């Protein structure tokens, strides 16, 4: 019975060892999978970060591009405005502080001004034409009667 | 207004026997044939096709707004052939409609082979009974003549225009809103159209029996010219003579009136007549010339004016295509030098117009006894004309300037690969442009040369402007040194189809002083404009798209917009950039526009849509020179709008200069007038509106109360 | 004033109507369909399906409860506005050209066309508003045949029991709804067909449009012409704009040939006229064919036009429309 007990204990021990080793294997596996999981997550994170990075860079690039286009436009607009006399060339130095919206406003104001000038000029021309013709006719009037008597 | 018991009332009416009244009415109808027209040129058909033909005819008339029932068409039949006779009688609602139908449908292309010729039955009736309607010429008693140019002395300095709508002719004053009014108006004043004399002195109306001239403040009849069925007329530039044309050869029936004002048997068969406006005497008649002799298959086209006048009314000339130009002296109408100028191949010619300079010189000459002219005074330029002959065999085409009465050749120029020439004089007789349509050697494409003659310079220098495109319109600036052209390389050019609008370019050219050649000022590309209208004062012009079904835009241009500040003076060359003064002043649109004309002062432009061309939104509009609408009238059956021309000003150059110099003073007075006018008009309008609102409000408050009472019941 | 384009019809519009609140717009067309839309954004709520022919006319009661419609399929139909259900159908001998609710919503009046041995007739039906609306009487409460020129448009006049009509000859008339007696008429109100008739809010005056190219404002009681608005085109519709002294006119000549239409594209205009001064004050273009029907929102802040082109255009007025005083301080009463 002692042998039996020993056998039993041995078996238990063996079983325990088995269990233990199983446990350690499982633990190891778990550990491995955890590690794998962690590293995967890390990789994911990294990929995400990279993506984020790329996106941010892209956004920056676009923003820069827009800014540069805007600046370019502003410059063009400004150059145009200088040409037509809306602003003075010296103002161009302070260009950095001037955005397109402001320039646009200047431009619109400029167009408005031109339109006004055009219509004012037309008004003057119109008046001059009308008054010259009327003056001729007024002065001609007495001559018409004489013309008949002749 | 309201008829109580209207039901029983109208029921009673149905029972009344109207047959006697109707019978009487019918007899009256048959006595007056004024509402019947005869349409010739109708396809000859047999009876089977009658219904189809009638319905198509009704439809065609319907397109011009005329409602015609098949039952009111009578078709005469040829009993021997069993076919129709190719003409029909049509009964219209009224004599007015008959006149409208005649105008609208005469010359209407029914199909490719048939063109309508429309006459009013009463016209034919009139000719059939011509000898019976002979009228004794009335002995005229002397009445002091009205001043025919009194309209120029209008205290408000207004211009006039004439309109012809339906059967109503009206002469209008055009001025400020309060000054615009109808000066005179009359129904059935004309039967075809009206026409001003070139200086505006008289208004001509066209009738079955001939032409009548009207004038003076009371618009009395001044004189008549008996040319039956006259269709076209033309005044000489100084209003001394009149040329008339009818498609019907002259017939002198027995018992017709005789005398210097009437046709005599030797005029029979002729179609063109020349008259003296003062005496009313007939001077001479001619047969119609057609230019179809080279090509008998070509469509017979008559040139109008058939007779062309020299600027001083001293000569009138006509061309016999291919053979000669005949020049007649006025008033005798005798052939100058007793013979025509033989020019083999001659196609066309144009007299050089008289410029203001020439007129001044002529007046001075007339005042100074001959022989006493101080040596420094220039001699008045001789009349001259330009003609062209096409290429024949090895002979090049040629443009020649010839003076009259001396018949000396002043200048000629040979041209090659010529398809066609058009002759354009500048209105002061300073420049001549010969627009030469040329073809490439293969004859595949056409391009254009403009040969410009500077006719006031020694030896008549010529300069050529070459263009790759076809030039469809050319126009000199009046009194100016510029011209405008419409050119196109649109592949559809020459094959107009419905809905096709030709793409065009418009270019301005100007004489470059010193160099003496014409240089391009500016090209406006990618347009549809096909019509150039310079202001009679120059400087401003309007580009229009006329006759298109899809476009009707008007563009108002100023060619000296920036030069205004410099105070433009005659002949002044401005230092500014070439072409920089060109500025568009405005754009507008007149749907269906058919005619575009400036007023004589160049301040206003009139556009009209004539029922002679189409029947959509007929009427007229007046704009200022920058395209702002002053007034617009849409009027059914509107046909004609004509500004009354003005003669040359009576002011001397010096007087004009003084006025311009003192413009400020005049301006002050006019400004005051204008302000008074404005407040006057607005005060009147405000009072009128106030009255209307007061009336309305009074009615509203009364009505509201009464209606409320009634509704409570 | 950017318009909202309602594209729910395949053929030309015949009549359009706002409800009393103005939030709904009913449109009917030759395509057999009646549509209802939100007027503020142009969203379609639904349709009223059932007619088998051109729907010539439509009207809605003051509570937006019932809709009445008349069609070329010879029926008059009553609909539930909210559900789109057809509640009752009256079979009539000929096409129904015009319908209108009475002010108290208890009656409708309709015009049937003169055709095939049937005289043009005016019928008045009592509307039973109890229950679900399906229990209607088949027979009209009254019916009469106007003698002479046939009626083209009708509505209830300023007092109940009085029917106001416009006729083919250009006549306008007042009939006793019960007896059919022509109580009053103005034979020469127009020189050609009366195409539309719309009442002022208090029904004391009304506007008519006609093929004679004029629109006229009449006193409802005397039928006297108060104002004449002379245009240069045949008119199909005229509406009174509440709160502003304007009336809106629509019409247009059908271009005679295809080649001439292109320029006219989108240029058929709603014309605004000052009703007291008889002066044109403005135009709004947009339709590709003649305008057949115009309706103004009861508050006057929106209007809609229905065209031969199959489109309905809804315009909301800008603030400036209400503030603008083109004639200064001279402003008439409503």
Tab-separated table of C-alpha atoms in Angstrom, chain A residues 117-150, chain B residues 145 147 149 153-155 157 159 176 537 539-540 561 564-565 583 585 601-603 625-626 646 649-651 659-660 663 667 670-671 673-674:
chain	number	residue	atom	x	y	z
A	117	UNK	CA	-15.545	106.994	-63.528
A	118	UNK	CA	-16.784	105.448	-66.757
A	119	UNK	CA	-20.348	106.468	-66.116
A	120	UNK	CA	-19.257	109.917	-64.986
A	121	UNK	CA	-17.244	110.333	-68.137
A	122	UNK	CA	-20.176	109.134	-70.212
A	123	UNK	CA	-22.434	111.578	-68.434
A	124	UNK	CA	-20.084	114.416	-69.291
A	125	UNK	CA	-19.771	113.303	-72.912
A	126	UNK	CA	-23.504	112.923	-73.144
A	127	UNK	CA	-24.101	116.384	-71.753
A	128	UNK	CA	-21.509	117.973	-73.974
A	129	UNK	CA	-22.946	116.333	-77.071
A	130	UNK	CA	-26.484	117.276	-76.170
A	131	UNK	CA	-25.657	120.852	-75.262
A	132	UNK	CA	-23.479	121.423	-78.322
A	133	UNK	CA	-26.237	120.217	-80.591
A	134	UNK	CA	-28.827	122.289	-78.813
A	135	UNK	CA	-26.604	125.350	-78.935
A	136	UNK	CA	-26.135	124.926	-82.682
A	137	UNK	CA	-29.836	124.649	-83.172
A	138	UNK	CA	-30.581	127.596	-80.961
A	139	UNK	CA	-28.201	129.776	-82.942
A	140	UNK	CA	-29.425	128.409	-86.239
A	141	UNK	CA	-33.054	129.152	-85.449
A	142	UNK	CA	-33.104	132.816	-86.589
A	143	UNK	CA	-31.252	131.842	-89.749
A	144	UNK	CA	-34.003	129.413	-90.743
A	145	UNK	CA	-36.522	132.245	-91.112
A	146	UNK	CA	-34.025	134.299	-93.126
A	147	UNK	CA	-33.426	131.283	-95.291
A	148	UNK	CA	-37.082	131.291	-96.275
A	149	UNK	CA	-37.133	134.986	-97.107
A	150	UNK	CA	-34.141	134.625	-99.389
B	145	UNK	CA	-46.339	128.636	-99.591
B	147	UNK	CA	-41.931	127.422	-95.053
B	149	UNK	CA	-38.076	123.980	-93.373
B	153	UNK	CA	-36.870	126.436	-86.193
B	154	UNK	CA	-38.573	124.417	-83.481
B	155	UNK	CA	-38.044	126.437	-80.284
B	157	UNK	CA	-34.678	122.167	-81.200
B	159	UNK	CA	-35.970	116.297	-84.313
B	176	UNK	CA	-37.597	115.356	-73.652
B	537	UNK	CA	-21.430	112.928	-86.633
B	539	UNK	CA	-16.934	108.972	-83.546
B	540	UNK	CA	-19.754	106.762	-82.178
B	561	UNK	CA	-13.446	107.926	-75.454
B	564	UNK	CA	-12.399	113.712	-74.915
B	565	UNK	CA	-10.166	115.164	-72.212
B	583	UNK	CA	-14.394	101.964	-75.554
B	585	UNK	CA	-20.291	102.293	-73.810
B	601	UNK	CA	-27.652	114.640	-84.384
B	602	UNK	CA	-25.971	111.377	-83.443
B	603	UNK	CA	-27.414	111.547	-79.926
B	625	UNK	CA	-25.743	106.880	-77.841
B	626	UNK	CA	-24.588	104.722	-74.934
B	646	UNK	CA	-31.741	117.628	-91.616
B	649	UNK	CA	-26.399	123.595	-91.005
B	650	UNK	CA	-26.845	127.266	-91.869
B	651	UNK	CA	-24.130	128.170	-89.405
B	659	UNK	CA	-20.580	128.255	-80.105
B	660	UNK	CA	-18.216	125.505	-79.039
B	663	UNK	CA	-20.480	126.235	-74.700
B	667	UNK	CA	-24.679	124.808	-70.964
B	670	UNK	CA	-29.653	124.190	-70.804
B	671	UNK	CA	-28.899	122.785	-67.368
B	673	UNK	CA	-34.004	124.042	-68.596
B	674	UNK	CA	-33.286	120.400	-67.922
